[in-house]
Coordinates of N, CA and C and ligand atoms in Angstrom, one line a residue:
M1082 N 136.0 69.7 122.8 CA 137.1 70.1 121.9 C 137.9 71.2 122.5
K1083 N 139.2 71.0 122.5 CA 140.1 71.9 123.1 C 140.4 73.0 122.2
M1084 N 140.2 74.3 122.6 CA 140.5 75.4 121.8 C 141.9 75.9 122.1
T1085 N 142.7 75.8 121.1 CA 144.1 76.3 121.2 C 144.1 77.8 120.7
R1086 N 145.2 78.4 121.1 CA 145.4 79.8 120.6 C 145.4 79.8 119.1
R1087 N 146.1 78.8 118.5 CA 146.2 78.8 117.0 C 144.8 78.6 116.4
S1088 N 144.0 77.7 116.9 CA 142.7 77.5 116.3 C 141.8 78.7 116.5
L1089 N 141.9 79.4 117.7 CA 141.2 80.6 117.9 C 141.5 81.7 116.9
I1090 N 142.8 81.8 116.6 CA 143.3 82.8 115.6 C 142.8 82.5 114.2
Q1091 N 142.8 81.1 113.9 CA 142.4 80.7 112.6 C 140.9 81.0 112.4
K1092 N 140.1 80.7 113.5 CA 138.6 81.0 113.4 C 138.4 82.5 113.3
A1093 N 139.1 83.3 114.1 CA 139.0 84.7 114.0 C 139.4 85.3 112.6
T1094 N 140.4 84.7 112.1 CA 140.8 85.2 110.7 C 139.8 84.8 109.7
G1095 N 139.2 83.6 109.8 CA 138.1 83.2 108.9 C 136.9 84.1 109.0
L1096 N 136.5 84.5 110.3 CA 135.4 85.3 110.5 C 135.7 86.7 110.0
S1097 N 136.9 87.2 110.1 CA 137.3 88.5 109.6 C 137.1 88.6 108.1
A1098 N 137.6 87.5 107.5 CA 137.6 87.4 106.0 C 136.1 87.4 105.6
L1099 N 135.3 86.7 106.3 CA 133.9 86.6 105.9 C 133.2 88.0 106.1
L1100 N 133.5 88.7 107.2 CA 133.0 90.0 107.4 C 133.5 91.0 106.3
A1101 N 134.8 90.8 105.9 CA 135.3 91.7 104.9 C 134.6 91.5 103.5
L1102 N 134.2 90.2 103.3 CA 133.5 89.9 102.1 C 132.0 90.3 102.1
A1103 N 131.5 90.5 103.2 CA 130.0 90.8 103.4 C 129.5 91.8 102.4
P1104 N 130.1 93.0 102.3 CA 129.6 94.0 101.3 C 129.6 93.4 99.9
Q1105 N 130.6 92.7 99.5 CA 130.7 92.1 98.2 C 129.6 91.1 98.0
L1106 N 129.3 90.3 99.1 CA 128.2 89.3 99.0 C 126.9 90.0 98.8
V1107 N 126.7 91.2 99.5 CA 125.4 91.9 99.4 C 125.3 92.4 97.9
V1108 N 126.3 93.0 97.4 CA 126.3 93.5 96.0 C 126.0 92.3 95.0
A1109 N 126.7 91.2 95.3 CA 126.4 90.0 94.4 C 125.0 89.6 94.4
E1110 N 124.4 89.6 95.7 CA 123.0 89.2 95.8 C 122.1 90.2 95.1
E1111 N 122.4 91.5 95.2 CA 121.6 92.5 94.5 C 121.6 92.3 93.0
K1112 N 122.8 92.0 92.5 CA 123.0 91.7 91.1 C 122.2 90.5 90.7
R1113 N 122.2 89.5 91.5 CA 121.5 88.2 91.2 C 120.0 88.5 91.1
R1114 N 119.5 89.3 92.1 CA 118.1 89.7 92.1 C 117.7 90.5 90.9
A1115 N 118.7 91.4 90.5 CA 118.4 92.3 89.4 C 118.3 91.4 88.1
R1116 N 119.2 90.4 88.0 CA 119.1 89.5 86.9 C 117.8 88.8 86.9
G1117 N 117.3 88.4 88.0 CA 116.0 87.8 88.1 C 114.9 88.7 87.5
G1118 N 115.0 90.0 87.8 CA 114.1 91.0 87.3 C 114.2 91.0 85.8
D1119 N 115.5 91.0 85.3 CA 115.7 91.0 83.8 C 115.1 89.8 83.2
S1120 N 115.2 88.7 83.8 CA 114.7 87.5 83.2 C 113.1 87.5 83.2
K1121 N 112.5 88.2 84.1 CA 111.1 88.4 84.1 C 110.7 89.3 82.9
A1122 N 111.5 90.3 82.7 CA 111.2 91.2 81.5 C 111.5 90.5 80.2
A1123 N 112.5 89.7 80.3 CA 112.8 88.9 79.1 C 111.7 87.9 78.8
A1124 N 111.1 87.3 79.9 CA 110.1 86.4 79.7 C 108.8 87.1 79.1
A1125 N 108.6 88.4 79.4 CA 107.5 89.1 78.9 C 107.8 89.5 77.4
G1126 N 109.1 89.4 77.0 CA 109.4 89.8 75.6 C 109.4 91.3 75.4
P1127 N 109.5 91.7 74.2 CA 109.5 93.1 73.9 C 108.2 93.8 74.3
L1128 N 107.1 93.1 74.4 CA 105.9 93.7 74.9 C 106.0 94.2 76.4
G1129 N 107.0 93.8 77.1 CA 107.3 94.3 78.4 C 108.1 95.6 78.4
Y1130 N 108.6 96.0 77.3 CA 109.3 97.2 77.2 C 108.3 98.4 77.4
P1131 N 108.8 99.5 78.0 CA 108.0 100.7 78.1 C 107.9 101.4 76.7
L1132 N 106.8 102.2 76.6 CA 106.6 103.0 75.4 C 107.6 104.2 75.5
V1133 N 108.1 104.6 74.3 CA 108.9 105.8 74.3 C 108.1 107.0 74.7
D1134 N 108.7 107.8 75.5 CA 108.0 109.1 76.0 C 108.4 110.2 75.0
P1135 N 107.4 110.7 74.3 CA 107.7 111.8 73.4 C 108.3 113.0 74.1
A1136 N 108.0 113.2 75.4 CA 108.5 114.4 76.1 C 109.9 114.1 76.7
G1137 N 110.4 112.8 76.6 CA 111.7 112.5 77.1 C 112.8 113.0 76.2
N1138 N 114.0 113.0 76.7 CA 115.1 113.5 75.9 C 115.3 112.8 74.5
A1139 N 115.2 111.4 74.6 CA 115.4 110.7 73.3 C 114.2 110.9 72.3
G1140 N 113.0 111.0 72.9 CA 111.9 111.3 72.0 C 112.0 112.7 71.4
K1141 N 112.3 113.6 72.2 CA 112.4 115.0 71.7 C 113.5 115.2 70.7
A1142 N 114.6 114.4 70.9 CA 115.7 114.6 70.0 C 115.4 114.2 68.5
V1143 N 114.4 113.4 68.4 CA 114.0 113.0 67.0 C 112.5 113.4 66.7
N1144 N 112.0 114.3 67.5 CA 110.6 114.8 67.3 C 109.6 113.7 67.3
Y1145 N 109.8 112.7 68.1 CA 108.8 111.6 68.1 C 107.5 112.0 68.6
V1146 N 106.4 111.5 68.0 CA 105.0 111.7 68.4 C 104.3 110.3 68.3
K1147 N 103.5 110.1 69.3 CA 102.7 108.8 69.3 C 101.6 108.9 68.3
V1148 N 101.1 110.0 68.0 CA 100.0 110.2 67.0 C 100.6 111.1 65.9
H1149 N 100.6 110.6 64.8 CA 101.2 111.3 63.6 C 100.7 112.7 63.5
A1150 N 99.4 112.9 63.7 CA 98.8 114.2 63.5 C 99.2 115.2 64.6
D1151 N 99.8 114.7 65.7 CA 100.2 115.6 66.8 C 101.5 116.4 66.5
L1152 N 102.1 116.1 65.4 CA 103.4 116.9 65.1 C 103.0 118.3 64.8
K1153 N 103.7 119.2 65.5 CA 103.4 120.6 65.4 C 104.3 121.3 64.4
D1154 N 105.5 120.9 64.3 CA 106.5 121.6 63.5 C 106.2 121.4 62.0
A1155 N 105.6 122.4 61.3 CA 105.3 122.2 59.9 C 106.5 122.0 59.0
K1156 N 107.6 122.5 59.4 CA 108.9 122.3 58.6 C 109.2 120.8 58.5
L1157 N 108.8 120.0 59.4 CA 109.1 118.6 59.4 C 108.2 117.8 58.5
K1158 N 107.1 118.4 58.2 CA 106.0 117.6 57.4 C 106.4 117.7 55.9
T1159 N 107.4 117.0 55.6 CA 107.9 117.0 54.2 C 107.9 115.6 53.6
E1160 N 107.8 115.6 52.3 CA 107.9 114.3 51.6 C 109.3 113.7 51.8
R1161 N 109.4 112.5 52.0 CA 110.7 111.8 52.2 C 110.7 110.5 51.4
Q1162 N 111.8 110.4 50.6 CA 112.0 109.1 49.8 C 110.8 108.8 49.0
G1163 N 110.1 109.9 48.4 CA 109.0 109.7 47.5 C 107.7 109.4 48.2
M1164 N 107.7 109.5 49.6 CA 106.4 109.3 50.3 C 106.0 110.6 50.9
A1165 N 104.7 110.9 50.7 CA 104.1 112.1 51.3 C 104.2 112.0 52.8
W1166 N 104.3 113.2 53.5 CA 104.4 113.1 55.0 C 103.2 112.5 55.6
D1167 N 102.0 112.7 55.1 CA 100.7 112.2 55.6 C 100.8 110.6 55.7
Q1168 N 101.5 110.0 54.8 CA 101.6 108.6 54.8 C 102.7 107.9 55.5
Q1169 N 103.6 108.8 56.1 CA 104.7 108.3 56.8 C 104.3 108.0 58.3
N1170 N 104.7 106.8 58.8 CA 104.4 106.5 60.2 C 105.4 105.3 60.6
C1171 N 105.4 105.0 61.8 CA 106.3 104.0 62.3 C 106.1 102.6 61.6
A1172 N 104.8 102.3 61.3 CA 104.6 101.0 60.7 C 105.2 100.8 59.3
N1173 N 105.4 101.9 58.6 CA 106.1 101.8 57.3 C 107.5 102.3 57.3
C1174 N 108.1 102.4 58.5 CA 109.5 102.8 58.6 C 110.4 101.6 58.7
S1175 N 111.5 101.6 58.1 CA 112.4 100.5 58.0 C 113.0 100.1 59.4
F1176 N 112.9 101.0 60.4 CA 113.4 100.7 61.7 C 112.4 100.1 62.6
Y1177 N 111.2 99.9 62.1 CA 110.1 99.4 63.0 C 109.9 97.9 62.8
K1178 N 109.6 97.2 63.9 CA 109.4 95.8 63.9 C 108.1 95.5 64.8
D1179 N 107.1 95.1 64.2 CA 105.8 94.9 64.9 C 106.0 93.8 66.0
V1180 N 105.5 94.1 67.2 CA 105.6 93.0 68.2 C 104.2 92.7 68.8
G1181 N 103.2 93.4 68.5 CA 101.9 93.1 69.0 C 101.1 94.3 69.5
S1182 N 100.2 94.1 70.4 CA 99.4 95.2 70.9 C 99.7 95.5 72.4
K1183 N 99.6 96.7 72.7 CA 99.8 97.2 74.1 C 99.0 98.4 74.3
D1184 N 98.4 98.5 75.5 CA 97.6 99.7 75.8 C 96.6 100.1 74.7
G1185 N 96.0 99.1 74.1 CA 95.0 99.3 73.1 C 95.5 99.7 71.7
G1186 N 96.8 99.6 71.4 CA 97.3 100.0 70.1 C 98.4 99.0 69.7
K1187 N 98.6 99.0 68.4 CA 99.7 98.2 67.8 C 101.0 98.9 68.1
V1188 N 102.0 98.1 68.6 CA 103.3 98.7 68.9 C 104.4 97.8 68.3
G1189 N 105.6 98.4 68.3 CA 106.7 97.7 67.8 C 108.1 98.2 68.3
T1190 N 109.1 97.5 68.1 CA 110.4 98.0 68.5 C 110.9 98.9 67.4
C1191 N 111.8 99.7 67.8 CA 112.5 100.7 66.8 C 114.0 100.6 67.0
T1192 N 114.7 100.5 66.0 CA 116.1 100.4 66.1 C 116.8 101.6 66.8
I1193 N 116.2 102.8 66.8 CA 116.8 103.9 67.4 C 116.4 104.1 68.9
F1194 N 115.4 103.3 69.3 CA 115.0 103.4 70.8 C 115.2 102.0 71.4
A1195 N 116.4 101.7 71.9 CA 116.7 100.4 72.4 C 115.8 100.0 73.6
N1196 N 115.3 98.8 73.6 CA 114.4 98.3 74.7 C 113.3 99.2 75.1
Q1197 N 112.7 99.8 74.1 CA 111.5 100.6 74.2 C 110.6 100.3 73.0
L1198 N 109.3 100.7 73.2 CA 108.4 100.5 72.1 C 107.9 101.8 71.5
V1199 N 107.6 101.8 70.2 CA 106.9 102.9 69.6 C 105.5 102.5 69.1
V1200 N 104.7 103.4 68.9 CA 103.3 103.1 68.4 C 103.3 103.1 66.9
E1201 N 102.6 102.2 66.3 CA 102.7 102.0 64.9 C 102.2 103.3 64.1
K1202 N 101.3 104.0 64.8 CA 100.8 105.3 64.2 C 101.7 106.5 64.5
G1203 N 102.8 106.2 65.2 CA 103.7 107.3 65.6 C 104.6 107.7 64.4
W1204 N 105.4 108.6 64.7 CA 106.4 109.2 63.7 C 107.5 109.9 64.3
C1205 N 108.7 109.9 63.7 CA 109.8 110.7 64.1 C 110.6 111.2 62.9
S1206 N 111.4 112.1 63.2 CA 112.2 112.7 62.0 C 113.3 111.8 61.5
S1207 N 113.4 110.6 62.1 CA 114.4 109.6 61.6 C 113.7 108.6 60.7
W1208 N 112.4 108.9 60.4 CA 111.6 108.0 59.6 C 112.4 107.6 58.3
N1209 N 112.4 106.3 57.9 CA 113.1 105.9 56.8 C 112.2 104.8 56.1
K1210 N 111.9 105.1 54.8 CA 111.0 104.2 54.1 C 111.4 102.7 54.2
K1211 N 110.4 101.9 54.5 CA 110.6 100.5 54.5 C 110.7 100.0 53.1
A1212 N 111.7 99.1 52.8 CA 111.9 98.6 51.5 C 110.8 97.7 51.0
Ligands
SF4_1141 FE1 109.0 105.4 64.2 FE2 110.9 104.9 62.4 FE3 111.0 107.0 64.0 FE4 111.4 104.6 64.9 S1 112.7 105.7 63.4 S2 110.2 106.2 65.9 S3 110.0 103.4 63.7 S4 109.4 106.7 62.5

């Protein structure tokens, strides 16, 4: 095959375009792989979500505790919506939805902690009596 100057320029232009697209292709591949990771998490369902960290910013913002009795602030231990503080926990909170067991305890999703799990015996200051 005879290589003309025109065909050489066309090939070089195509190669340049491919090289220019390379970073975008790498990013697209990374996104595709990330989606693959998401689908694995989705396949695991909500039980694949991490537990809310009481020491994390979101947990601290609402005084979340994994164990009800661990709450230190006595001012928060008040009756709410006709229920004594001792009886309030995630399991009887309207924001809680049981999803099963994890790490030896019952856990569920909570409306205020997206894509994370709370322990059914936990509590936070956003507790709202389940209807
Ligand atoms: Fe638990 Fe309800 Fe607080 Fe969520 S809002 S952490 S379910 S008490």
